Backbone as XML, in Angstrom:
<?xml version="1.0"?>
<chain id="A" units="angstrom">
  <residue number="1" name="UNK">
    <atom name="N" x="0.810" y="-1.188" z="-0.031"/>
    <atom name="CA" x="-0.016" y="0.025" z="0.010"/>
    <atom name="C" x="0.876" y="1.256" z="0.001"/>
  </residue>
  <residue number="2" name="UNK">
    <atom name="N" x="0.240" y="2.383" z="-0.082"/>
    <atom name="CA" x="0.961" y="3.659" z="-0.071"/>
    <atom name="C" x="1.234" y="4.163" z="1.341"/>
  </residue>
  <residue number="3" name="UNK">
    <atom name="N" x="0.647" y="3.396" z="2.324"/>
    <atom name="CA" x="0.773" y="3.721" z="3.735"/>
    <atom name="C" x="1.464" y="2.593" z="4.464"/>
  </residue>
  <residue number="4" name="UNK">
    <atom name="N" x="2.078" y="2.919" z="5.591"/>
    <atom name="CA" x="2.657" y="1.843" z="6.489"/>
    <atom name="C" x="1.509" y="1.105" z="7.062"/>
  </residue>
  <residue number="5" name="UNK">
    <atom name="N" x="1.744" y="-0.220" z="7.350"/>
    <atom name="CA" x="0.717" y="-1.093" z="7.931"/>
    <atom name="C" x="1.262" y="-1.761" z="9.144"/>
  </residue>
  <residue number="6" name="UNK">
    <atom name="N" x="0.594" y="-1.668" z="10.295"/>
    <atom name="CA" x="0.952" y="-2.333" z="11.533"/>
    <atom name="C" x="0.341" y="-3.668" z="11.504"/>
  </residue>
  <residue number="7" name="UNK">
    <atom name="N" x="1.202" y="-4.767" z="11.494"/>
    <atom name="CA" x="0.707" y="-6.132" z="11.483"/>
    <atom name="C" x="0.914" y="-6.898" z="12.793"/>
  </residue>
  <residue number="8" name="UNK">
    <atom name="N" x="1.267" y="-6.088" z="13.816"/>
    <atom name="CA" x="1.492" y="-6.655" z="15.169"/>
    <atom name="C" x="0.314" y="-7.489" z="15.569"/>
  </residue>
  <residue number="9" name="UNK">
    <atom name="N" x="0.604" y="-8.686" z="16.147"/>
    <atom name="CA" x="-0.427" y="-9.494" z="16.784"/>
    <atom name="C" x="-1.225" y="-10.328" z="15.781"/>
  </residue>
  <residue number="10" name="UNK">
    <atom name="N" x="-1.006" y="-10.188" z="14.495"/>
    <atom name="CA" x="-1.594" y="-11.054" z="13.513"/>
    <atom name="C" x="-0.806" y="-12.293" z="13.418"/>
  </residue>
  <residue number="11" name="UNK">
    <atom name="N" x="-1.310" y="-13.345" z="12.735"/>
    <atom name="CA" x="-0.754" y="-14.687" z="12.752"/>
    <atom name="C" x="-0.451" y="-15.209" z="11.308"/>
  </residue>
  <residue number="12" name="UNK">
    <atom name="N" x="0.510" y="-16.173" z="11.294"/>
    <atom name="CA" x="0.693" y="-17.061" z="10.130"/>
    <atom name="C" x="0.421" y="-18.435" z="10.675"/>
  </residue>
  <residue number="13" name="UNK">
    <atom name="N" x="-0.412" y="-19.212" z="9.946"/>
    <atom name="CA" x="-0.765" y="-20.542" z="10.341"/>
    <atom name="C" x="-0.824" y="-21.473" z="9.094"/>
  </residue>
  <residue number="14" name="UNK">
    <atom name="N" x="-0.867" y="-22.753" z="9.472"/>
    <atom name="CA" x="-1.085" y="-23.713" z="8.386"/>
    <atom name="C" x="-2.549" y="-24.148" z="8.362"/>
  </residue>
  <residue number="15" name="UNK">
    <atom name="N" x="-2.837" y="-25.383" z="8.316"/>
    <atom name="CA" x="-4.178" y="-25.909" z="8.219"/>
    <atom name="C" x="-5.011" y="-25.534" z="9.452"/>
  </residue>
  <residue number="16" name="UNK">
    <atom name="N" x="-6.256" y="-25.065" z="9.215"/>
    <atom name="CA" x="-7.081" y="-24.660" z="10.308"/>
    <atom name="C" x="-7.394" y="-25.851" z="11.195"/>
  </residue>
  <residue number="17" name="UNK">
    <atom name="N" x="-7.210" y="-25.676" z="12.522"/>
    <atom name="CA" x="-7.487" y="-26.715" z="13.481"/>
    <atom name="C" x="-6.610" y="-27.953" z="13.368"/>
  </residue>
  <residue number="18" name="UNK">
    <atom name="N" x="-5.421" y="-27.744" z="12.896"/>
    <atom name="CA" x="-4.537" y="-28.909" z="12.695"/>
    <atom name="C" x="-3.051" y="-28.383" z="12.594"/>
  </residue>
  <residue number="19" name="UNK">
    <atom name="N" x="-2.129" y="-29.315" z="12.577"/>
    <atom name="CA" x="-0.776" y="-28.948" z="12.470"/>
    <atom name="C" x="-0.336" y="-28.242" z="13.724"/>
  </residue>
  <residue number="20" name="UNK">
    <atom name="N" x="0.606" y="-27.345" z="13.572"/>
    <atom name="CA" x="1.168" y="-26.608" z="14.739"/>
    <atom name="C" x="0.372" y="-25.449" z="15.158"/>
  </residue>
  <residue number="21" name="UNK">
    <atom name="N" x="0.760" y="-24.850" z="16.212"/>
    <atom name="CA" x="0.089" y="-23.638" z="16.756"/>
    <atom name="C" x="0.373" y="-22.451" z="15.800"/>
  </residue>
  <residue number="22" name="UNK">
    <atom name="N" x="-0.539" y="-21.485" z="15.612"/>
    <atom name="CA" x="-0.310" y="-20.318" z="14.839"/>
    <atom name="C" x="0.940" y="-19.548" z="15.356"/>
  </residue>
  <residue number="23" name="UNK">
    <atom name="N" x="1.633" y="-18.935" z="14.457"/>
    <atom name="CA" x="2.816" y="-18.126" z="14.810"/>
    <atom name="C" x="2.415" y="-16.662" z="14.810"/>
  </residue>
  <residue number="24" name="UNK">
    <atom name="N" x="2.626" y="-16.022" z="15.971"/>
    <atom name="CA" x="2.219" y="-14.588" z="16.053"/>
    <atom name="C" x="3.301" y="-13.683" z="15.493"/>
  </residue>
  <residue number="25" name="UNK">
    <atom name="N" x="2.886" y="-12.647" z="14.847"/>
    <atom name="CA" x="3.784" y="-11.665" z="14.344"/>
    <atom name="C" x="4.090" y="-10.704" z="15.487"/>
  </residue>
  <residue number="26" name="UNK">
    <atom name="N" x="5.348" y="-10.511" z="15.863"/>
    <atom name="CA" x="5.719" y="-9.791" z="17.141"/>
    <atom name="C" x="5.141" y="-8.349" z="17.137"/>
  </residue>
  <residue number="27" name="UNK">
    <atom name="N" x="4.906" y="-7.951" z="18.398"/>
    <atom name="CA" x="4.482" y="-6.553" z="18.643"/>
    <atom name="C" x="5.513" y="-5.538" z="18.066"/>
  </residue>
  <residue number="28" name="UNK">
    <atom name="N" x="4.989" y="-4.500" z="17.567"/>
    <atom name="CA" x="5.819" y="-3.457" z="16.969"/>
    <atom name="C" x="6.247" y="-3.704" z="15.542"/>
  </residue>
  <residue number="29" name="UNK">
    <atom name="N" x="5.621" y="-4.705" z="14.895"/>
    <atom name="CA" x="5.988" y="-4.988" z="13.495"/>
    <atom name="C" x="5.146" y="-4.148" z="12.615"/>
  </residue>
  <residue number="30" name="UNK">
    <atom name="N" x="5.759" y="-3.270" z="11.887"/>
    <atom name="CA" x="5.132" y="-2.428" z="10.917"/>
    <atom name="C" x="5.763" y="-2.609" z="9.556"/>
  </residue>
  <residue number="31" name="UNK">
    <atom name="N" x="5.033" y="-2.723" z="8.534"/>
    <atom name="CA" x="5.548" y="-2.825" z="7.106"/>
    <atom name="C" x="5.533" y="-1.313" z="6.585"/>
  </residue>
  <residue number="32" name="UNK">
    <atom name="N" x="6.652" y="-0.869" z="6.181"/>
    <atom name="CA" x="6.705" y="0.493" z="5.565"/>
    <atom name="C" x="5.856" y="0.537" z="4.298"/>
  </residue>
  <residue number="33" name="UNK">
    <atom name="N" x="5.474" y="1.773" z="3.916"/>
    <atom name="CA" x="4.708" y="1.962" z="2.661"/>
    <atom name="C" x="5.581" y="1.290" z="1.510"/>
  </residue>
  <residue number="34" name="UNK">
    <atom name="N" x="4.860" y="0.529" z="0.700"/>
    <atom name="CA" x="5.463" y="-0.201" z="-0.455"/>
    <atom name="C" x="6.542" y="-1.205" z="0.009"/>
  </residue>
  <residue number="35" name="UNK">
    <atom name="N" x="6.492" y="-1.562" z="1.237"/>
    <atom name="CA" x="7.545" y="-2.500" z="1.841"/>
    <atom name="C" x="7.085" y="-3.904" z="1.858"/>
  </residue>
  <residue number="36" name="UNK">
    <atom name="N" x="7.921" y="-4.741" z="2.461"/>
    <atom name="CA" x="7.717" y="-6.188" z="2.527"/>
    <atom name="C" x="8.103" y="-6.675" z="3.965"/>
  </residue>
  <residue number="37" name="UNK">
    <atom name="N" x="7.512" y="-7.820" z="4.351"/>
    <atom name="CA" x="7.840" y="-8.379" z="5.628"/>
    <atom name="C" x="8.236" y="-9.850" z="5.424"/>
  </residue>
  <residue number="38" name="UNK">
    <atom name="N" x="9.266" y="-10.301" z="5.987"/>
    <atom name="CA" x="9.748" y="-11.683" z="5.915"/>
    <atom name="C" x="9.682" y="-12.265" z="7.278"/>
  </residue>
  <residue number="39" name="UNK">
    <atom name="N" x="9.037" y="-13.418" z="7.388"/>
    <atom name="CA" x="8.941" y="-14.134" z="8.697"/>
    <atom name="C" x="9.572" y="-15.457" z="8.483"/>
  </residue>
  <residue number="40" name="UNK">
    <atom name="N" x="10.576" y="-15.874" z="9.315"/>
    <atom name="CA" x="11.272" y="-17.093" z="9.164"/>
    <atom name="C" x="10.725" y="-18.081" z="10.173"/>
  </residue>
  <residue number="41" name="UNK">
    <atom name="N" x="10.546" y="-19.323" z="9.794"/>
    <atom name="CA" x="10.001" y="-20.407" z="10.626"/>
    <atom name="C" x="11.043" y="-21.437" z="10.858"/>
  </residue>
  <residue number="42" name="UNK">
    <atom name="N" x="10.901" y="-22.164" z="11.962"/>
    <atom name="CA" x="11.734" y="-23.365" z="12.236"/>
    <atom name="C" x="11.255" y="-24.407" z="11.252"/>
  </residue>
  <residue number="43" name="UNK">
    <atom name="N" x="12.177" y="-25.296" z="10.903"/>
    <atom name="CA" x="11.921" y="-26.391" z="9.953"/>
    <atom name="C" x="10.759" y="-27.258" z="10.555"/>
  </residue>
  <residue number="44" name="UNK">
    <atom name="N" x="9.863" y="-27.632" z="9.646"/>
    <atom name="CA" x="8.764" y="-28.531" z="10.056"/>
    <atom name="C" x="7.487" y="-27.794" z="10.400"/>
  </residue>
  <residue number="45" name="UNK">
    <atom name="N" x="7.499" y="-26.462" z="10.357"/>
    <atom name="CA" x="6.222" y="-25.728" z="10.631"/>
    <atom name="C" x="5.224" y="-25.943" z="9.523"/>
  </residue>
  <residue number="46" name="UNK">
    <atom name="N" x="5.644" y="-25.849" z="8.317"/>
    <atom name="CA" x="4.815" y="-26.231" z="7.176"/>
    <atom name="C" x="5.271" y="-27.544" z="6.543"/>
  </residue>
  <residue number="47" name="UNK">
    <atom name="N" x="4.339" y="-28.331" z="6.243"/>
    <atom name="CA" x="4.723" y="-29.636" z="5.576"/>
    <atom name="C" x="5.359" y="-29.487" z="4.273"/>
  </residue>
  <residue number="48" name="UNK">
    <atom name="N" x="6.245" y="-30.337" z="3.935"/>
    <atom name="CA" x="6.927" y="-30.356" z="2.628"/>
    <atom name="C" x="6.263" y="-31.321" z="1.694"/>
  </residue>
  <residue number="49" name="UNK">
    <atom name="N" x="5.355" y="-32.095" z="2.155"/>
    <atom name="CA" x="4.633" y="-33.071" z="1.299"/>
    <atom name="C" x="3.169" y="-33.081" z="1.694"/>
  </residue>
  <residue number="50" name="UNK">
    <atom name="N" x="2.289" y="-33.560" z="0.744"/>
    <atom name="CA" x="0.878" y="-33.693" z="1.036"/>
    <atom name="C" x="0.150" y="-32.354" z="0.936"/>
  </residue>
  <residue number="51" name="UNK">
    <atom name="N" x="-1.038" y="-32.361" z="1.412"/>
    <atom name="CA" x="-1.953" y="-31.230" z="1.344"/>
    <atom name="C" x="-1.580" y="-30.252" z="2.526"/>
  </residue>
  <residue number="52" name="UNK">
    <atom name="N" x="-1.472" y="-28.970" z="2.182"/>
    <atom name="CA" x="-1.111" y="-27.914" z="3.205"/>
    <atom name="C" x="-1.768" y="-26.628" z="2.805"/>
  </residue>
  <residue number="53" name="UNK">
    <atom name="N" x="-1.858" y="-25.754" z="3.770"/>
    <atom name="CA" x="-2.315" y="-24.394" z="3.600"/>
    <atom name="C" x="-1.436" y="-23.453" z="4.356"/>
  </residue>
  <residue number="54" name="UNK">
    <atom name="N" x="-1.332" y="-22.243" z="3.858"/>
    <atom name="CA" x="-0.711" y="-21.162" z="4.583"/>
    <atom name="C" x="-1.752" y="-20.066" z="4.719"/>
  </residue>
  <residue number="55" name="UNK">
    <atom name="N" x="-1.950" y="-19.582" z="5.972"/>
    <atom name="CA" x="-2.994" y="-18.594" z="6.198"/>
    <atom name="C" x="-2.493" y="-17.372" z="6.940"/>
  </residue>
  <residue number="56" name="UNK">
    <atom name="N" x="-2.885" y="-16.237" z="6.641"/>
    <atom name="CA" x="-2.594" y="-14.959" z="7.257"/>
    <atom name="C" x="-3.889" y="-14.480" z="7.926"/>
  </residue>
  <residue number="57" name="UNK">
    <atom name="N" x="-3.853" y="-14.373" z="9.233"/>
    <atom name="CA" x="-5.122" y="-14.191" z="9.926"/>
    <atom name="C" x="-5.039" y="-13.424" z="11.256"/>
  </residue>
  <residue number="58" name="UNK">
    <atom name="N" x="-6.119" y="-13.038" z="11.780"/>
    <atom name="CA" x="-6.285" y="-12.433" z="13.039"/>
    <atom name="C" x="-7.038" y="-13.424" z="13.911"/>
  </residue>
  <residue number="59" name="UNK">
    <atom name="N" x="-6.695" y="-13.556" z="15.175"/>
    <atom name="CA" x="-7.443" y="-14.383" z="16.128"/>
    <atom name="C" x="-7.769" y="-13.530" z="17.381"/>
  </residue>
  <residue number="60" name="UNK">
    <atom name="N" x="-9.034" y="-13.388" z="17.595"/>
    <atom name="CA" x="-9.512" y="-12.653" z="18.781"/>
    <atom name="C" x="-10.546" y="-13.495" z="19.506"/>
  </residue>
  <residue number="61" name="UNK">
    <atom name="N" x="-10.287" y="-13.796" z="20.771"/>
    <atom name="CA" x="-11.207" y="-14.631" z="21.508"/>
    <atom name="C" x="-11.486" y="-15.966" z="20.950"/>
  </residue>
  <residue number="62" name="UNK">
    <atom name="N" x="-10.477" y="-16.536" z="20.271"/>
    <atom name="CA" x="-10.653" y="-17.884" z="19.616"/>
    <atom name="C" x="-11.296" y="-17.820" z="18.279"/>
  </residue>
  <residue number="63" name="UNK">
    <atom name="N" x="-11.738" y="-16.626" z="17.823"/>
    <atom name="CA" x="-12.388" y="-16.516" z="16.545"/>
    <atom name="C" x="-11.391" y="-16.040" z="15.507"/>
  </residue>
  <residue number="64" name="UNK">
    <atom name="N" x="-11.259" y="-16.803" z="14.431"/>
    <atom name="CA" x="-10.299" y="-16.537" z="13.332"/>
    <atom name="C" x="-10.933" y="-15.706" z="12.240"/>
  </residue>
  <residue number="65" name="UNK">
    <atom name="N" x="-10.223" y="-14.697" z="11.815"/>
    <atom name="CA" x="-10.618" y="-13.916" z="10.599"/>
    <atom name="C" x="-9.414" y="-14.072" z="9.642"/>
  </residue>
  <residue number="66" name="UNK">
    <atom name="N" x="-9.617" y="-14.824" z="8.600"/>
    <atom name="CA" x="-8.575" y="-15.102" z="7.563"/>
    <atom name="C" x="-8.512" y="-13.993" z="6.538"/>
  </residue>
  <residue number="67" name="UNK">
    <atom name="N" x="-7.343" y="-13.298" z="6.431"/>
    <atom name="CA" x="-7.152" y="-12.246" z="5.475"/>
    <atom name="C" x="-6.666" y="-12.760" z="4.157"/>
  </residue>
  <residue number="68" name="UNK">
    <atom name="N" x="-5.908" y="-13.769" z="4.184"/>
    <atom name="CA" x="-5.405" y="-14.407" z="2.926"/>
    <atom name="C" x="-4.964" y="-15.871" z="3.213"/>
  </residue>
  <residue number="69" name="UNK">
    <atom name="N" x="-5.055" y="-16.720" z="2.171"/>
    <atom name="CA" x="-4.606" y="-18.065" z="2.312"/>
    <atom name="C" x="-4.262" y="-18.647" z="0.967"/>
  </residue>
  <residue number="70" name="UNK">
    <atom name="N" x="-3.474" y="-19.693" z="0.999"/>
    <atom name="CA" x="-3.111" y="-20.459" z="-0.229"/>
    <atom name="C" x="-2.982" y="-21.892" z="0.171"/>
  </residue>
  <residue number="71" name="UNK">
    <atom name="N" x="-3.639" y="-22.795" z="-0.568"/>
    <atom name="CA" x="-3.580" y="-24.206" z="-0.321"/>
    <atom name="C" x="-2.790" y="-24.875" z="-1.468"/>
  </residue>
  <residue number="72" name="UNK">
    <atom name="N" x="-2.064" y="-25.938" z="-1.168"/>
    <atom name="CA" x="-1.277" y="-26.586" z="-2.149"/>
    <atom name="C" x="-1.114" y="-28.066" z="-1.739"/>
  </residue>
  <residue number="73" name="UNK">
    <atom name="N" x="-0.668" y="-28.887" z="-2.703"/>
    <atom name="CA" x="-0.388" y="-30.295" z="-2.464"/>
    <atom name="C" x="0.833" y="-30.704" z="-3.210"/>
  </residue>
  <residue number="74" name="UNK">
    <atom name="N" x="1.838" y="-31.178" z="-2.409"/>
    <atom name="CA" x="3.130" y="-31.594" z="-2.975"/>
    <atom name="C" x="3.267" y="-33.091" z="-2.819"/>
  </residue>
  <residue number="75" name="UNK">
    <atom name="N" x="3.644" y="-33.769" z="-3.907"/>
    <atom name="CA" x="3.723" y="-35.224" z="-3.884"/>
    <atom name="C" x="5.088" y="-35.694" z="-3.348"/>
  </residue>
  <residue number="76" name="UNK">
    <atom name="N" x="6.023" y="-34.731" z="-3.268"/>
    <atom name="CA" x="7.350" y="-35.135" z="-2.738"/>
    <atom name="C" x="7.947" y="-33.997" z="-1.949"/>
  </residue>
  <residue number="77" name="UNK">
    <atom name="N" x="8.924" y="-34.229" z="-1.101"/>
    <atom name="CA" x="9.606" y="-33.273" z="-0.301"/>
    <atom name="C" x="10.249" y="-32.204" z="-1.179"/>
  </residue>
  <residue number="78" name="UNK">
    <atom name="N" x="10.048" y="-30.992" z="-0.852"/>
    <atom name="CA" x="10.651" y="-29.841" z="-1.575"/>
    <atom name="C" x="11.403" y="-28.941" z="-0.604"/>
  </residue>
  <residue number="79" name="UNK">
    <atom name="N" x="12.511" y="-28.408" z="-1.110"/>
    <atom name="CA" x="13.320" y="-27.533" z="-0.241"/>
    <atom name="C" x="13.720" y="-26.280" z="-1.109"/>
  </residue>
  <residue number="80" name="UNK">
    <atom name="N" x="13.783" y="-25.078" z="-0.476"/>
    <atom name="CA" x="14.241" y="-23.896" z="-1.099"/>
    <atom name="C" x="13.434" y="-23.538" z="-2.373"/>
  </residue>
  <residue number="81" name="UNK">
    <atom name="N" x="12.124" y="-23.757" z="-2.224"/>
    <atom name="CA" x="11.158" y="-23.472" z="-3.260"/>
    <atom name="C" x="9.964" y="-22.756" z="-2.649"/>
  </residue>
  <residue number="82" name="UNK">
    <atom name="N" x="9.200" y="-22.050" z="-3.459"/>
    <atom name="CA" x="8.157" y="-21.171" z="-2.983"/>
    <atom name="C" x="6.904" y="-21.298" z="-3.856"/>
  </residue>
  <residue number="83" name="UNK">
    <atom name="N" x="5.751" y="-20.884" z="-3.275"/>
    <atom name="CA" x="4.640" y="-20.498" z="-4.024"/>
    <atom name="C" x="4.567" y="-18.964" z="-3.862"/>
  </residue>
  <residue number="84" name="UNK">
    <atom name="N" x="4.259" y="-18.303" z="-4.923"/>
    <atom name="CA" x="4.206" y="-16.835" z="-4.910"/>
    <atom name="C" x="3.025" y="-16.306" z="-5.683"/>
  </residue>
  <residue number="85" name="UNK">
    <atom name="N" x="2.764" y="-15.068" z="-5.423"/>
    <atom name="CA" x="1.774" y="-14.346" z="-6.259"/>
    <atom name="C" x="2.357" y="-13.872" z="-7.569"/>
  </residue>
  <residue number="86" name="UNK">
    <atom name="N" x="1.517" y="-13.643" z="-8.543"/>
    <atom name="CA" x="1.937" y="-13.048" z="-9.855"/>
    <atom name="C" x="2.169" y="-11.562" z="-9.581"/>
  </residue>
  <residue number="87" name="UNK">
    <atom name="N" x="3.432" y="-11.156" z="-9.451"/>
    <atom name="CA" x="3.753" y="-9.777" z="-9.107"/>
    <atom name="C" x="3.302" y="-9.597" z="-7.636"/>
  </residue>
  <residue number="88" name="UNK">
    <atom name="N" x="3.399" y="-8.371" z="-7.170"/>
    <atom name="CA" x="3.003" y="-8.089" z="-5.824"/>
    <atom name="C" x="1.471" y="-7.841" z="-5.785"/>
  </residue>
  <residue number="89" name="UNK">
    <atom name="N" x="0.757" y="-8.712" z="-5.042"/>
    <atom name="CA" x="-0.645" y="-8.549" z="-4.852"/>
    <atom name="C" x="-1.530" y="-9.219" z="-5.920"/>
  </residue>
  <residue number="90" name="UNK">
    <atom name="N" x="-0.876" y="-9.875" z="-6.890"/>
    <atom name="CA" x="-1.662" y="-10.556" z="-7.932"/>
    <atom name="C" x="-2.163" y="-11.969" z="-7.429"/>
  </residue>
  <residue number="91" name="UNK">
    <atom name="N" x="-2.764" y="-12.698" z="-8.338"/>
    <atom name="CA" x="-3.266" y="-14.029" z="-7.970"/>
    <atom name="C" x="-2.115" y="-14.948" z="-7.575"/>
  </residue>
  <residue number="92" name="UNK">
    <atom name="N" x="-2.404" y="-15.961" z="-6.766"/>
    <atom name="CA" x="-1.405" y="-16.966" z="-6.384"/>
    <atom name="C" x="-1.139" y="-17.864" z="-7.595"/>
  </residue>
  <residue number="93" name="UNK">
    <atom name="N" x="0.159" y="-18.190" z="-7.788"/>
    <atom name="CA" x="0.586" y="-19.205" z="-8.824"/>
    <atom name="C" x="0.230" y="-20.547" z="-8.113"/>
  </residue>
  <residue number="94" name="UNK">
    <atom name="N" x="-0.195" y="-21.519" z="-8.912"/>
    <atom name="CA" x="-0.445" y="-22.835" z="-8.425"/>
    <atom name="C" x="0.709" y="-23.810" z="-8.703"/>
  </residue>
  <residue number="95" name="UNK">
    <atom name="N" x="1.805" y="-23.294" z="-9.096"/>
    <atom name="CA" x="2.949" y="-24.182" z="-9.314"/>
    <atom name="C" x="4.087" y="-23.676" z="-8.422"/>
  </residue>
  <residue number="96" name="UNK">
    <atom name="N" x="4.892" y="-24.569" z="-7.958"/>
    <atom name="CA" x="6.049" y="-24.293" z="-7.095"/>
    <atom name="C" x="7.130" y="-23.742" z="-7.938"/>
  </residue>
  <residue number="97" name="UNK">
    <atom name="N" x="7.930" y="-22.830" z="-7.330"/>
    <atom name="CA" x="9.001" y="-22.130" z="-8.046"/>
    <atom name="C" x="10.329" y="-22.202" z="-7.298"/>
  </residue>
  <residue number="98" name="UNK">
    <atom name="N" x="11.428" y="-22.314" z="-8.025"/>
    <atom name="CA" x="12.777" y="-22.224" z="-7.332"/>
    <atom name="C" x="13.183" y="-20.785" z="-7.382"/>
  </residue>
  <residue number="99" name="UNK">
    <atom name="N" x="12.395" y="-19.844" z="-7.856"/>
    <atom name="CA" x="12.726" y="-18.396" z="-7.943"/>
    <atom name="C" x="12.385" y="-17.796" z="-6.564"/>
  </residue>
  <residue number="100" name="UNK">
    <atom name="N" x="13.210" y="-18.026" z="-5.572"/>
    <atom name="CA" x="13.018" y="-17.492" z="-4.215"/>
    <atom name="C" x="13.337" y="-16.082" z="-4.208"/>
  </residue>
  <residue number="101" name="UNK">
    <atom name="N" x="12.348" y="-15.195" z="-3.834"/>
    <atom name="CA" x="12.576" y="-13.757" z="-3.951"/>
    <atom name="C" x="12.443" y="-13.153" z="-2.573"/>
  </residue>
  <residue number="102" name="UNK">
    <atom name="N" x="12.911" y="-13.839" z="-1.533"/>
    <atom name="CA" x="12.786" y="-13.413" z="-0.144"/>
    <atom name="C" x="13.153" y="-11.910" z="0.041"/>
  </residue>
  <residue number="103" name="UNK">
    <atom name="N" x="12.168" y="-11.147" z="0.469"/>
    <atom name="CA" x="12.348" y="-9.721" z="0.733"/>
    <atom name="C" x="12.320" y="-8.796" z="-0.500"/>
  </residue>
  <residue number="104" name="UNK">
    <atom name="N" x="12.077" y="-9.347" z="-1.653"/>
    <atom name="CA" x="12.030" y="-8.548" z="-2.887"/>
    <atom name="C" x="10.708" y="-8.803" z="-3.654"/>
  </residue>
  <residue number="105" name="UNK">
    <atom name="N" x="10.555" y="-8.134" z="-4.766"/>
    <atom name="CA" x="9.307" y="-8.224" z="-5.514"/>
    <atom name="C" x="9.105" y="-9.628" z="-6.017"/>
  </residue>
  <residue number="106" name="UNK">
    <atom name="N" x="7.829" y="-10.095" z="-6.055"/>
    <atom name="CA" x="7.515" y="-11.357" z="-6.625"/>
    <atom name="C" x="7.625" y="-11.362" z="-8.227"/>
  </residue>
  <residue number="107" name="UNK">
    <atom name="N" x="7.988" y="-12.487" z="-8.803"/>
    <atom name="CA" x="8.084" y="-12.600" z="-10.218"/>
    <atom name="C" x="6.782" y="-12.147" z="-10.869"/>
  </residue>
  <residue number="108" name="UNK">
    <atom name="N" x="6.823" y="-11.626" z="-12.070"/>
    <atom name="CA" x="5.629" y="-11.170" z="-12.774"/>
    <atom name="C" x="4.866" y="-12.284" z="-13.427"/>
  </residue>
  <residue number="109" name="UNK">
    <atom name="N" x="5.475" y="-13.494" z="-13.519"/>
    <atom name="CA" x="4.795" y="-14.635" z="-14.142"/>
    <atom name="C" x="4.944" y="-15.876" z="-13.236"/>
  </residue>
  <residue number="110" name="UNK">
    <atom name="N" x="4.086" y="-16.882" z="-13.520"/>
    <atom name="CA" x="4.228" y="-18.170" z="-12.829"/>
    <atom name="C" x="5.269" y="-19.041" z="-13.535"/>
  </residue>
  <residue number="111" name="UNK">
    <atom name="N" x="5.864" y="-19.982" z="-12.789"/>
    <atom name="CA" x="6.884" y="-20.829" z="-13.459"/>
    <atom name="C" x="6.199" y="-21.790" z="-14.367"/>
  </residue>
</chain>
């Protein structure tokens, strides 16, 4: 956006009601205007095989409000690969990519 966004206290999670506990975004986390945020997880938080989801959400009083999500299914273990949007804010690509753009703009096309 053209404005800074405070994402403190929001969460990144996998499958609803399954997998690990949601990971909270630390207090004081603000994304600068036109900026990006990178959150690093311990190995094993997201599955590398089978059906999985990644969700960006708010949790208040046990009630979840999902702001964004992407579901995928991998038949084999994958490392150092990503799912990404087409450009920044575009639709999710449904194919896995080795074009890891951590902290930079997403590729303009799907692999």
